[in-house]
Structures are given as structure tokens and as C-alpha cells.
CSV table of C-alpha atoms and ligand atoms in Angstrom, one decimal:
chain,number,residue,atom,x,y,z
E,1,MET,CA,-16.2,-10.2,-61.7
E,2,ALA,CA,-17.3,-13.3,-63.5
E,3,LYS,CA,-14.9,-15.8,-65.0
E,4,LYS,CA,-14.7,-15.5,-68.8
E,5,VAL,CA,-15.0,-18.2,-71.5
E,6,VAL,CA,-14.3,-17.9,-75.0
E,7,LEU,CA,-16.9,-19.7,-77.4
E,8,ALA,CA,-16.4,-20.8,-80.9
E,9,TYR,CA,-19.5,-19.2,-82.3
E,10,SER,CA,-20.8,-20.1,-85.8
E,11,GLY,CA,-24.1,-18.3,-85.5
E,12,GLY,CA,-26.1,-21.2,-85.5
E,13,LEU,CA,-28.7,-22.6,-83.2
E,14,ASP,CA,-26.3,-24.8,-81.2
E,15,THR,CA,-23.9,-22.0,-80.3
E,16,SER,CA,-26.5,-19.2,-79.9
E,17,VAL,CA,-28.2,-21.4,-77.3
E,18,ALA,CA,-24.7,-22.1,-75.8
E,19,ILE,CA,-24.0,-18.4,-75.1
E,20,ARG,CA,-27.0,-18.1,-73.0
E,21,TRP,CA,-26.6,-21.6,-71.6
E,22,LEU,CA,-22.8,-20.7,-70.4
E,23,LYS,CA,-24.1,-17.5,-68.8
E,24,GLU,CA,-27.1,-19.0,-67.0
E,25,GLU,CA,-26.0,-22.7,-66.0
E,26,ARG,CA,-22.2,-21.9,-65.6
E,27,GLY,CA,-22.1,-18.2,-64.7
E,28,TYR,CA,-19.6,-17.3,-67.4
E,29,ASP,CA,-19.0,-14.1,-69.1
E,30,VAL,CA,-19.0,-15.2,-72.7
E,31,ILE,CA,-16.7,-14.0,-75.5
E,32,ALA,CA,-18.2,-15.1,-78.8
E,33,LEU,CA,-15.3,-15.8,-81.3
E,34,THR,CA,-16.4,-16.4,-85.0
E,35,ILE,CA,-13.6,-17.4,-87.3
E,36,ASP,CA,-13.7,-17.1,-91.0
E,37,LEU,CA,-12.1,-19.9,-92.8
E,38,GLY,CA,-13.9,-19.3,-96.0
E,39,ASN,CA,-17.4,-20.4,-94.9
E,40,GLU,CA,-19.3,-17.5,-96.6
E,41,LYS,CA,-21.5,-16.4,-93.9
E,42,ASP,CA,-22.5,-12.7,-93.2
E,43,LEU,CA,-20.1,-12.2,-90.3
E,44,ARG,CA,-21.4,-8.7,-89.0
E,45,THR,CA,-24.9,-10.4,-88.6
E,46,VAL,CA,-23.3,-13.2,-86.6
E,47,GLU,CA,-21.4,-10.7,-84.6
E,48,GLN,CA,-24.5,-8.7,-83.9
E,49,ARG,CA,-26.5,-11.8,-82.9
E,50,ALA,CA,-23.9,-12.9,-80.3
E,51,MET,CA,-24.3,-9.6,-78.7
E,52,GLN,CA,-28.1,-9.6,-78.6
E,53,ILE,CA,-28.1,-13.1,-77.1
E,54,GLY,CA,-25.9,-11.9,-74.3
E,55,ALA,CA,-22.3,-12.2,-75.1
E,56,VAL,CA,-20.3,-9.6,-73.3
E,57,LYS,CA,-18.0,-9.3,-76.3
E,58,ALA,CA,-18.1,-10.6,-79.9
E,59,ILE,CA,-14.8,-11.0,-82.0
E,60,VAL,CA,-14.7,-11.9,-85.6
E,61,ARG,CA,-11.2,-13.0,-87.0
E,62,ASP,CA,-10.1,-14.0,-90.4
E,63,GLY,CA,-8.2,-17.2,-90.3
E,64,LYS,CA,-8.2,-17.8,-94.1
E,65,ARG,CA,-4.6,-17.2,-94.7
E,66,LEU,CA,-3.3,-19.0,-91.8
E,67,PHE,CA,-5.7,-21.9,-92.7
E,68,ILE,CA,-4.3,-22.2,-96.4
E,69,ASP,CA,-0.7,-21.7,-95.4
E,70,TYR,CA,-0.3,-23.6,-92.2
E,71,PHE,CA,-2.8,-26.3,-92.6
E,72,ALA,CA,-4.2,-26.9,-96.0
E,73,PHE,CA,-1.0,-26.9,-98.1
E,74,PRO,CA,0.9,-28.7,-95.6
E,75,ALA,CA,-1.8,-31.4,-95.8
E,76,LEU,CA,-1.6,-31.2,-99.6
E,77,MET,CA,2.4,-31.8,-99.7
E,78,ALA,CA,2.0,-34.5,-97.3
E,79,GLY,CA,-0.7,-36.3,-99.6
E,80,ALA,CA,-3.2,-36.6,-96.7
E,81,VAL,CA,-6.5,-38.4,-97.7
E,82,TYR,CA,-8.5,-40.2,-95.0
E,83,GLU,CA,-9.9,-43.5,-96.3
E,84,GLY,CA,-9.4,-42.8,-100.1
E,85,GLN,CA,-12.1,-40.2,-100.2
E,86,TYR,CA,-11.9,-37.4,-97.5
E,87,LEU,CA,-9.4,-34.5,-98.0
E,88,LEU,CA,-9.8,-33.5,-94.3
E,89,ALA,CA,-11.2,-30.1,-94.7
E,90,THR,CA,-13.0,-30.0,-91.3
E,91,ALA,CA,-10.2,-32.1,-89.8
E,92,ILE,CA,-7.4,-29.6,-90.6
E,93,GLY,CA,-9.9,-26.6,-89.7
E,94,ARG,CA,-10.6,-27.5,-86.1
E,95,PRO,CA,-6.9,-27.3,-84.6
E,96,LEU,CA,-6.6,-23.8,-86.2
E,97,ILE,CA,-9.9,-22.8,-84.5
E,98,ALA,CA,-8.6,-24.4,-81.3
E,99,LYS,CA,-5.4,-22.3,-81.6
E,100,MET,CA,-7.3,-19.0,-82.2
E,101,LEU,CA,-9.6,-19.8,-79.2
E,102,VAL,CA,-6.6,-20.2,-77.1
E,103,ASP,CA,-5.0,-17.0,-78.3
E,104,VAL,CA,-8.0,-15.1,-77.5
E,105,ALA,CA,-8.4,-16.7,-74.2
E,106,ARG,CA,-5.0,-15.5,-73.2
E,107,GLU,CA,-5.7,-11.9,-74.7
E,108,GLU,CA,-9.0,-11.6,-72.8
E,109,GLY,CA,-7.9,-13.4,-69.5
E,110,ALA,CA,-10.4,-16.2,-69.8
E,111,THR,CA,-10.1,-19.5,-68.1
E,112,ALA,CA,-12.1,-21.7,-70.3
E,113,ILE,CA,-12.9,-22.3,-74.1
E,114,ALA,CA,-16.0,-23.7,-75.4
E,115,HIS,CA,-17.4,-25.1,-78.6
E,116,GLY,CA,-20.7,-26.5,-80.2
E,117,CYS,CA,-19.7,-30.1,-80.8
E,118,THR,CA,-21.8,-33.0,-79.7
E,119,GLY,CA,-20.5,-36.0,-78.1
E,120,LYS,CA,-20.8,-38.3,-81.2
E,121,GLY,CA,-18.3,-36.9,-83.5
E,122,ASN,CA,-14.7,-36.4,-84.3
E,123,ASP,CA,-14.6,-32.5,-83.9
E,124,GLN,CA,-14.8,-32.8,-80.1
E,125,VAL,CA,-11.9,-34.8,-79.9
E,126,ARG,CA,-10.1,-32.4,-82.3
E,127,PHE,CA,-11.0,-29.4,-80.3
E,128,ASP,CA,-10.2,-30.9,-76.8
E,129,VAL,CA,-7.0,-32.4,-77.6
E,130,SER,CA,-5.6,-29.4,-79.6
E,131,THR,CA,-6.5,-27.2,-76.6
E,132,GLN,CA,-5.1,-29.7,-74.2
E,133,ALA,CA,-1.9,-29.6,-76.2
E,134,LEU,CA,-1.7,-25.7,-76.5
E,135,ALA,CA,-3.2,-24.8,-73.1
E,136,PRO,CA,-3.4,-27.7,-70.7
E,137,ASP,CA,-4.7,-25.1,-67.9
E,138,LEU,CA,-7.7,-24.0,-69.8
E,139,GLU,CA,-11.0,-25.7,-69.0
E,140,ILE,CA,-13.0,-27.1,-71.9
E,141,ILE,CA,-16.9,-26.9,-72.1
E,142,ALA,CA,-19.0,-28.5,-74.6
E,143,PRO,CA,-22.6,-27.3,-73.9
E,144,VAL,CA,-24.2,-29.5,-76.4
E,145,ARG,CA,-22.4,-32.5,-75.1
E,146,GLU,CA,-23.7,-31.8,-71.7
E,147,HIS,CA,-27.2,-30.5,-72.1
E,148,ARG,CA,-28.0,-33.1,-74.8
E,149,MET,CA,-31.0,-30.9,-75.9
E,150,SER,CA,-32.4,-31.7,-79.4
E,151,ARG,CA,-33.0,-29.1,-81.9
E,152,GLU,CA,-36.6,-28.7,-81.0
E,153,GLU,CA,-35.8,-28.7,-77.3
E,154,GLN,CA,-33.1,-26.0,-77.7
E,155,ILE,CA,-35.7,-23.9,-79.7
E,156,GLU,CA,-38.1,-24.2,-76.8
E,157,TRP,CA,-35.5,-23.6,-74.3
E,158,ALA,CA,-34.3,-20.3,-76.2
E,159,ALA,CA,-38.1,-19.2,-76.6
E,160,ALA,CA,-38.8,-19.7,-72.9
E,161,ARG,CA,-35.9,-17.3,-72.1
E,162,GLY,CA,-36.5,-14.9,-75.0
E,163,VAL,CA,-33.3,-15.8,-76.6
E,164,PRO,CA,-33.2,-14.6,-80.4
E,165,VAL,CA,-31.9,-17.6,-82.0
E,166,PRO,CA,-31.5,-17.8,-85.7
E,167,ALA,CA,-34.9,-18.4,-87.6
E,168,THR,CA,-33.2,-20.8,-90.1
E,169,LYS,CA,-35.7,-23.3,-91.6
E,170,ALA,CA,-34.6,-26.7,-90.4
E,171,SER,CA,-32.3,-28.4,-92.9
E,172,PRO,CA,-32.5,-32.1,-92.8
E,173,TYR,CA,-28.7,-32.1,-93.5
E,174,SER,CA,-25.7,-31.3,-91.2
E,175,THR,CA,-23.1,-29.3,-93.3
E,176,ASP,CA,-19.7,-27.9,-92.6
E,177,GLU,CA,-17.4,-25.9,-94.8
E,178,ASN,CA,-14.3,-24.0,-95.1
E,179,LEU,CA,-12.0,-23.2,-98.0
E,180,TRP,CA,-10.7,-26.8,-98.4
E,181,GLY,CA,-13.9,-28.4,-98.7
E,182,ARG,CA,-17.7,-29.0,-97.7
E,183,SER,CA,-19.3,-31.9,-95.9
E,184,ILE,CA,-22.7,-33.1,-95.6
E,185,GLU,CA,-24.3,-35.5,-93.6
E,186,ALA,CA,-27.6,-36.7,-91.9
E,187,GLY,CA,-31.1,-36.7,-93.4
E,188,VAL,CA,-31.7,-39.5,-96.2
E,189,LEU,CA,-27.9,-39.6,-96.3
E,190,GLU,CA,-28.1,-41.8,-93.2
E,191,ASP,CA,-29.3,-44.6,-95.4
E,192,PRO,CA,-26.1,-45.6,-97.5
E,193,TRP,CA,-28.3,-47.2,-100.0
E,194,GLN,CA,-30.0,-43.8,-101.1
E,195,THR,CA,-28.5,-41.9,-103.9
E,196,PRO,CA,-27.3,-38.6,-102.6
E,197,PRO,CA,-30.0,-36.0,-103.8
E,198,GLU,CA,-28.7,-33.3,-106.1
E,199,GLU,CA,-29.9,-30.5,-103.8
E,200,ILE,CA,-27.2,-31.4,-101.1
E,201,TYR,CA,-24.4,-30.0,-103.4
E,202,ALA,CA,-23.4,-26.4,-103.3
E,203,TRP,CA,-19.9,-26.1,-104.8
E,204,THR,CA,-20.1,-28.6,-107.7
E,205,ARG,CA,-22.3,-29.3,-110.7
E,206,SER,CA,-23.4,-32.6,-111.5
E,207,VAL,CA,-21.6,-34.5,-114.2
E,208,ALA,CA,-24.8,-34.3,-116.2
E,209,ASP,CA,-24.8,-30.7,-116.0
E,210,ALA,CA,-21.0,-30.1,-116.4
E,211,PRO,CA,-19.8,-28.5,-119.8
E,212,GLU,CA,-19.3,-30.8,-122.6
E,213,GLN,CA,-16.2,-29.2,-123.5
E,214,PRO,CA,-13.0,-29.9,-121.2
E,215,ARG,CA,-11.2,-27.0,-119.8
E,216,GLU,CA,-7.3,-27.1,-119.6
E,217,ILE,CA,-5.7,-24.9,-116.8
E,218,GLU,CA,-2.0,-24.7,-115.5
E,219,ILE,CA,-1.3,-25.0,-112.0
E,220,SER,CA,2.4,-24.0,-110.9
E,221,PHE,CA,4.0,-25.2,-107.6
E,222,GLU,CA,7.1,-23.9,-105.7
E,223,HIS,CA,8.6,-26.2,-103.2
E,224,GLY,CA,5.3,-28.1,-103.1
E,225,ARG,CA,3.1,-24.9,-102.7
E,226,PRO,CA,0.8,-23.9,-105.4
E,227,VAL,CA,1.5,-20.4,-106.3
E,228,ARG,CA,0.2,-19.7,-109.9
E,229,LEU,CA,-3.1,-20.4,-111.9
E,230,ASP,CA,-2.6,-20.2,-115.7
E,231,GLY,CA,0.5,-18.2,-115.2
E,232,HIS,CA,-0.9,-15.6,-112.7
E,233,GLU,CA,0.6,-15.3,-109.2
E,234,MET,CA,-1.9,-15.4,-106.5
E,235,ASP,CA,-1.9,-15.7,-102.7
E,236,GLY,CA,-3.0,-19.2,-101.6
E,237,VAL,CA,-6.6,-18.1,-100.4
E,238,THR,CA,-7.4,-16.4,-103.9
E,239,LEU,CA,-5.9,-19.5,-105.7
E,240,VAL,CA,-8.1,-22.0,-103.8
E,241,GLN,CA,-11.2,-19.8,-104.0
E,242,THR,CA,-10.6,-19.5,-107.8
E,243,LEU,CA,-9.9,-23.2,-108.4
E,244,ASN,CA,-13.1,-24.2,-106.2
E,245,GLN,CA,-15.0,-22.1,-108.9
E,246,TRP,CA,-13.2,-23.5,-112.0
E,247,ALA,CA,-13.2,-27.0,-110.9
E,248,GLY,CA,-16.6,-27.1,-109.3
E,249,GLU,CA,-18.0,-26.0,-112.5
E,250,HIS,CA,-16.9,-29.2,-114.2
E,251,GLY,CA,-18.2,-31.3,-111.4
E,252,VAL,CA,-14.9,-32.1,-109.8
E,253,GLY,CA,-14.4,-33.2,-106.3
E,254,ARG,CA,-17.6,-34.9,-105.1
E,255,THR,CA,-17.0,-38.1,-102.9
E,256,ASP,CA,-19.4,-40.4,-101.1
E,257,LEU,CA,-17.8,-42.2,-98.1
E,258,VAL,CA,-19.0,-44.4,-95.3
E,259,GLU,CA,-16.2,-43.3,-93.0
E,260,ASP,CA,-14.7,-44.7,-89.7
E,261,ARG,CA,-15.1,-41.9,-86.9
E,262,LEU,CA,-12.4,-42.1,-84.2
E,263,ILE,CA,-15.2,-42.5,-81.7
E,264,GLY,CA,-16.2,-46.0,-83.2
E,265,ILE,CA,-19.1,-45.2,-85.4
E,266,LYS,CA,-19.3,-45.6,-89.2
E,267,SER,CA,-21.1,-42.6,-90.9
E,268,ARG,CA,-21.9,-41.8,-94.3
E,269,GLU,CA,-20.5,-38.4,-95.5
E,270,ILE,CA,-20.6,-36.6,-98.8
E,271,TYR,CA,-17.9,-34.4,-99.6
E,272,GLU,CA,-17.3,-31.5,-102.2
E,273,ALA,CA,-13.6,-30.6,-102.5
E,274,PRO,CA,-13.1,-29.3,-106.2
E,275,ALA,CA,-9.9,-27.1,-105.5
E,276,ALA,CA,-8.4,-29.7,-103.1
E,277,TRP,CA,-8.9,-32.7,-105.3
E,278,THR,CA,-7.5,-30.8,-108.3
E,279,LEU,CA,-4.5,-29.6,-106.2
E,280,HIS,CA,-3.8,-33.1,-104.9
E,281,ALA,CA,-3.8,-34.7,-108.5
E,282,ALA,CA,-1.7,-32.1,-109.8
E,283,HIS,CA,0.9,-32.0,-106.9
E,284,GLU,CA,1.1,-35.8,-107.2
E,285,ALA,CA,1.9,-35.6,-110.9
E,286,LEU,CA,4.6,-33.1,-110.2
E,287,GLU,CA,6.2,-35.3,-107.6
E,288,GLN,CA,6.4,-38.1,-109.9
E,289,LEU,CA,8.7,-35.7,-112.1
E,290,THR,CA,10.8,-34.4,-109.4
E,291,LEU,CA,11.0,-37.1,-106.4
E,292,SER,CA,13.3,-40.1,-106.8
E,293,LYS,CA,11.8,-43.8,-106.4
E,294,PRO,CA,12.8,-44.0,-102.7
E,295,GLN,CA,11.4,-40.7,-102.0
E,296,LEU,CA,8.0,-41.5,-103.5
E,297,ARG,CA,7.9,-44.7,-101.8
E,298,THR,CA,8.7,-43.4,-98.4
E,299,LYS,CA,6.4,-40.5,-98.8
E,300,ASN,CA,3.7,-42.9,-99.8
E,301,ALA,CA,4.2,-44.9,-96.8
E,302,LEU,CA,3.6,-41.8,-94.6
E,303,ARG,CA,0.4,-40.6,-96.4
E,304,GLN,CA,-1.8,-42.8,-94.3
E,305,GLU,CA,-0.1,-42.1,-90.9
E,306,TYR,CA,-0.3,-38.3,-91.7
E,307,ALA,CA,-4.1,-38.5,-92.8
E,308,ASP,CA,-4.8,-40.6,-89.7
E,309,LEU,CA,-3.0,-38.1,-87.2
E,310,ILE,CA,-5.0,-35.2,-88.8
E,311,TYR,CA,-8.3,-36.9,-88.7
E,312,ASN,CA,-7.7,-38.2,-85.2
E,313,GLY,CA,-7.0,-34.8,-83.6
E,314,LEU,CA,-3.5,-35.1,-83.1
E,315,TRP,CA,-2.1,-32.0,-85.2
E,316,PHE,CA,-0.1,-30.3,-82.3
E,317,THR,CA,1.9,-33.3,-81.5
E,318,ALA,CA,5.6,-33.9,-81.8
E,319,HIS,CA,4.9,-36.9,-83.9
E,320,HIS,CA,3.1,-34.5,-86.3
E,321,GLN,CA,6.3,-32.0,-86.4
E,322,ASP,CA,8.5,-35.1,-87.3
E,323,LEU,CA,6.5,-36.1,-90.2
E,324,ALA,CA,6.0,-32.6,-91.4
E,325,ALA,CA,9.6,-31.8,-91.2
E,326,TYR,CA,10.4,-35.0,-93.4
E,327,VAL,CA,7.7,-33.8,-95.9
E,328,ALA,CA,8.9,-30.3,-96.0
E,329,SER,CA,12.3,-31.6,-96.9
E,330,THR,CA,10.9,-33.6,-99.8
E,331,GLN,CA,9.5,-30.6,-101.3
E,332,ARG,CA,12.7,-28.6,-101.8
E,333,HIS,CA,12.4,-29.5,-105.6
E,334,VAL,CA,8.8,-30.0,-106.1
E,335,THR,CA,8.7,-27.0,-108.3
E,336,GLY,CA,7.0,-26.8,-111.8
E,337,THR,CA,3.8,-26.6,-113.7
E,338,VAL,CA,1.1,-29.2,-114.3
E,339,ARG,CA,-1.6,-28.9,-116.9
E,340,MET,CA,-4.9,-30.2,-115.7
E,341,ARG,CA,-7.8,-31.3,-117.7
E,342,LEU,CA,-11.1,-30.4,-116.1
E,343,HIS,CA,-13.9,-32.5,-117.7
E,344,LYS,CA,-17.1,-34.2,-116.4
E,345,GLY,CA,-16.2,-34.7,-112.7
E,346,GLN,CA,-12.5,-35.5,-113.4
E,347,ALA,CA,-9.4,-33.5,-112.9
E,348,VAL,CA,-6.8,-35.3,-114.6
E,349,PRO,CA,-3.0,-34.2,-115.3
E,350,ALA,CA,-2.6,-33.9,-119.0
E,351,GLY,CA,1.1,-32.6,-118.9
E,352,LYS,CA,3.8,-31.6,-116.5
E,353,LYS,CA,7.1,-29.9,-116.4
E,354,SER,CA,9.7,-28.8,-114.0
E,355,PRO,CA,13.1,-27.2,-114.0
E,356,ARG,CA,14.1,-29.7,-111.5
E,357,SER,CA,12.7,-32.6,-113.5
E,358,LEU,CA,14.3,-36.0,-113.0
E,359,TYR,CA,12.9,-37.1,-116.3
E,360,SER,CA,15.3,-37.1,-119.0
E,361,TYR,CA,14.4,-37.1,-122.7
E,362,GLN,CA,17.9,-38.2,-123.7
E,363,LEU,CA,17.8,-41.1,-121.4
E,364,ALA,CA,14.2,-42.1,-122.0
E,365,THR,CA,13.9,-41.7,-125.9
E,366,TYR,CA,13.8,-44.5,-128.4
E,367,ASP,CA,14.6,-42.1,-131.0
E,368,ARG,CA,17.9,-40.8,-132.3
E,369,GLY,CA,19.6,-38.6,-129.7
E,370,ASP,CA,19.5,-41.6,-127.2
E,371,SER,CA,22.2,-41.2,-124.8
E,372,TYR,CA,21.6,-44.3,-122.8
E,373,ASP,CA,24.4,-46.9,-123.3
E,374,GLN,CA,22.6,-50.2,-123.8
E,375,GLY,CA,25.9,-52.1,-123.4
E,376,ASN,CA,26.1,-51.1,-119.8
E,377,ALA,CA,22.7,-53.0,-119.2
E,378,VAL,CA,24.5,-56.3,-119.9
E,379,GLY,CA,26.9,-56.2,-116.9
E,380,PHE,CA,24.4,-54.6,-114.7
E,381,ILE,CA,22.0,-57.5,-115.3
E,382,ARG,CA,24.7,-60.1,-114.8
E,383,ILE,CA,25.3,-58.7,-111.4
E,384,TRP,CA,21.6,-58.3,-110.6
E,385,GLY,CA,20.9,-61.8,-111.5
E,386,LEU,CA,23.8,-63.2,-109.8
E,387,PRO,CA,22.3,-64.3,-106.7
E,388,VAL,CA,19.1,-65.5,-108.5
E,389,ALA,CA,21.3,-67.9,-110.8
E,390,GLN,CA,23.3,-68.9,-107.9
E,391,GLN,CA,20.1,-70.1,-105.9
E,392,ALA,CA,18.4,-71.6,-108.7
E,393,ARG,CA,21.6,-73.7,-109.6
E,394,THR,CA,22.2,-74.9,-106.1
E,395,GLN,CA,18.7,-75.2,-104.9
E,396,LEU,CA,15.6,-74.7,-107.1
E,397,LEU,CA,16.9,-76.7,-110.2
E,398,ALA,CA,18.8,-79.2,-108.1
E,399,GLU,CA,18.4,-83.0,-108.3
E,400,GLY,CA,15.2,-84.0,-106.8
E,401,GLU,CA,13.6,-80.5,-106.8
E,402,ALA,CA,10.7,-79.7,-109.0
E,403,PRO,CA,11.8,-77.1,-111.7
E,404,PHE,CA,9.4,-74.3,-112.4
E,405,GLN,CA,6.5,-75.8,-114.5
E,406,LEU,CA,3.3,-74.0,-115.4
E,407,GLY,CA,-0.1,-75.7,-115.2
E,408,THR,CA,1.1,-78.6,-113.1
E,409,SER,CA,0.9,-79.2,-109.4
E,410,GLU,CA,4.6,-79.4,-109.2
E,411,GLY,CA,4.8,-76.0,-110.8
E,412,ALA,CA,2.8,-74.5,-107.8
E,413,PRO,CA,4.5,-72.8,-105.0
E,414,PRO,CA,5.4,-75.1,-102.3
E,415,GLU,CA,3.4,-75.2,-99.0
E,416,PRO,CA,4.7,-73.6,-96.2
E,417,PRO,CA,6.0,-75.9,-93.5
E,418,ALA,CA,3.4,-76.9,-91.0
K,501,LIG,N1,-16.6,-36.4,-91.0
K,501,LIG,C1,-16.0,-35.3,-91.2
K,501,LIG,C2,-14.8,-35.2,-90.2
K,501,LIG,O1,-15.0,-36.0,-89.2
K,501,LIG,C3,-16.8,-34.0,-91.3
K,501,LIG,C4,-17.3,-33.5,-90.1
K,501,LIG,C5,-18.0,-32.3,-90.3
K,501,LIG,N2,-18.3,-31.6,-89.1
K,501,LIG,C6,-19.6,-31.1,-88.7
K,501,LIG,N3,-19.7,-30.7,-87.5
K,501,LIG,N4,-20.7,-31.3,-89.6
K,501,LIG,O2,-13.9,-34.6,-90.2
């Protein structure tokens, strides 16, 4: 009996060739696993193609709910943004795909998993490291990274063997998508000076084409998770799908980033993530209302770390578990509603409310009804300023020291000692 490999199968050229390659070059029985993370493909056709090419089994699984609940929303709650512009759609999708590959490998008694990544990107790292964390015993095979055939060479290789690869017209772009976002790279985009052509976008209108009239929508969160749109309860998948439509219509969520890949290359990437950007902005607005200053500070300090670990393929690590536990704890009271204004490429929080709000009208107001005792400020400031006055008296204003003077060299901060 031949050994078995579970291949992450998208139905595209690379992974279609990989089915036959794994069989011919490596002697594997190939189980093709196609996972739906909201990438809008005809999955029945993909399944049939896998069998036609020579897979021993083709499996299609819906990962959308797991993706939103265990990957996208936790990344949202952490405020994870890579290099200011990337909401990590692909980066959070890969560990889930790895998890599902490993699960199927166990069910089917396979000894290896395979994926269609090249050796130049981040995705290979995410698949390989995630698999190593979940199942260190499984072999990992990346046919494209090994055979290094170009697109043309793969088409010829397939034709010579009568492999029915998909007859897609060669797009100059490389795209990837799931519910959390869509990425576009290659083609003219490889020149960072080139304006991204309008044809690359699929989820968002251009600012010019977006409606003149703004639209206001309400997003409600419970414990940091989005649960309602305009008051209607919905599951996370439906909520994100709906919001992708609403915000995409107004041109929200396009970014253009020359990004730093883990493997050392800078690459130009265009992203569309209308729902994800709208949710991040709304979530942040609600946190302003419901988290204390040190909570906000500490969370903010961890955002970068969190985004990096996701980007760099370290989802299944103890470090991630620790950070996630902290983030989850901060979300206990992040419950409430944010009114977002969608207009001409922007999603801006216009209003926010929460039953757990730390904002107090009675304390903040300058109108009648002010409950803040201004007299208390005097004593507080005396104590706050006590060490300042003490140091000024004994050091800064002492005989022979230059007092604070503006516009003179004496007023400038002293040079540090050599
Ligand atoms: N640059 C992004 C990342 O590293 C998107 C990668 C998209 N993947 C792809 N195979 N086209 O996460």
C-alpha cells in the first residue's frame, strides 16, 4: 500500500500539477483537501478536478466559522496590524489550513502533508512551522519549492502527461483571499512607482466611484467580538460577509504596502479588507470607552508583537497563548455599540456607547450637573508637583545654574556628559 499525503488543494495550476508530481516523483497516494475560508470558488468543480488529475480522494471542508471565531476575531481583539497596513488575512488563514491538513492526515492515516508554496514567501514558513508545532512527526512536502518549474514549464509538464490542469488565462497578478481580506501582488505592481491599476480590485470601489452620500451603520460588540450589525444579531461569518459588501461599496479598506517578508525580501502588496478595517476602527473606538489608561497602553505595546508573531508563522506557540490570554482578559468589558460612518474610502467612528463605559458625563461636563470637585485638584497638584518643585529649588534654579530661558543658548537642554 502506498503511503499517503494530504495536499492543500486550491484547484489552481500549482497544486493541480502537485497532485501528479507527488504521485509520480514521490510515489504518494494524494488526498486533496480543499478548505473554504470564504474564497468564493466553485468547490464542486475543484473537487472533481482533483479526482480527474489522479487524487485518490478529494475532500472539501468549510473552515469559515473556525476562521472567524478562532483566528480573525482574536486578531481583531489584539489590534493586530502588520507594518501599519496589513490586517494579516492570509497570515491568519495559514495556521488554520495547517491545522485542518494535520487533522485530515490523522483521520486518513497519512504520513505527510503538502502545500503549494514557493520558497520565496511567508506562507511556506507559516505552513511548515504550524505543522511542526501540531504534528512534528509528519513529513512536509512543498512540490513547487522543490521542482521550481515556472508557470510555462508546469503547463508543458502537465500537457506531456495528459494532466487536465485548469485552463485559466494567465493573470499577471498573484492573488489570495479569504473572509478577512484579499491580497494582490506581482505584474506591474512589482514597480513601487506604478499606481495600482483599478482592474486589480475586486472587493472595493474606487473613491471616485463610491457614493457621494455617507452611510452610517452600527456595529455592536460583546466582550470584544462583533455580534450585531444595525441591531441584527448575526454569526461572525455572515457579519463579516455583510460588512465586506457595505464597506467595500464605499471604497473602504484598500492599502498599498511595501512590506518586509520574514525571508528577507521587501515586496509590494496591495490589500483589500473592507470589513476588517471597519471592525478594527470600531473596536478601537469602543476600547477607548471601556479600557483604563494603563490597559490601553499595555495592549497597545503588545499589538506589534502580536502582529509579528502572526506574520512570522508563530501562531501555535506558547508565547501566543500567553498574549492571547492577556488580550482575552482585557475584552471582558469591551461591550457596546459604535456608529461608523462609511464615506469615500473611509470608515470613521462617529459615535460610541457602552453599558460598561468608563466615560462619565457628570465628571466630564462643563455644564450644570458637574459632579467633579475642582477643589480637590489643588491638593492633588501640590503633591504631583512636589518633587518637581523640590528639584527646581535645589538644583535647576540654584545659584550658578542657568534658569529656563527660551530663545537663548542657556535655555537649551544641557549637552549629555562626554
Ligand atoms: N504578503 C501577504 C503575506 O505574506 C500576502 C501573501 C499572499 N499569499 C499568496 N500566496 N499570494 O501574508
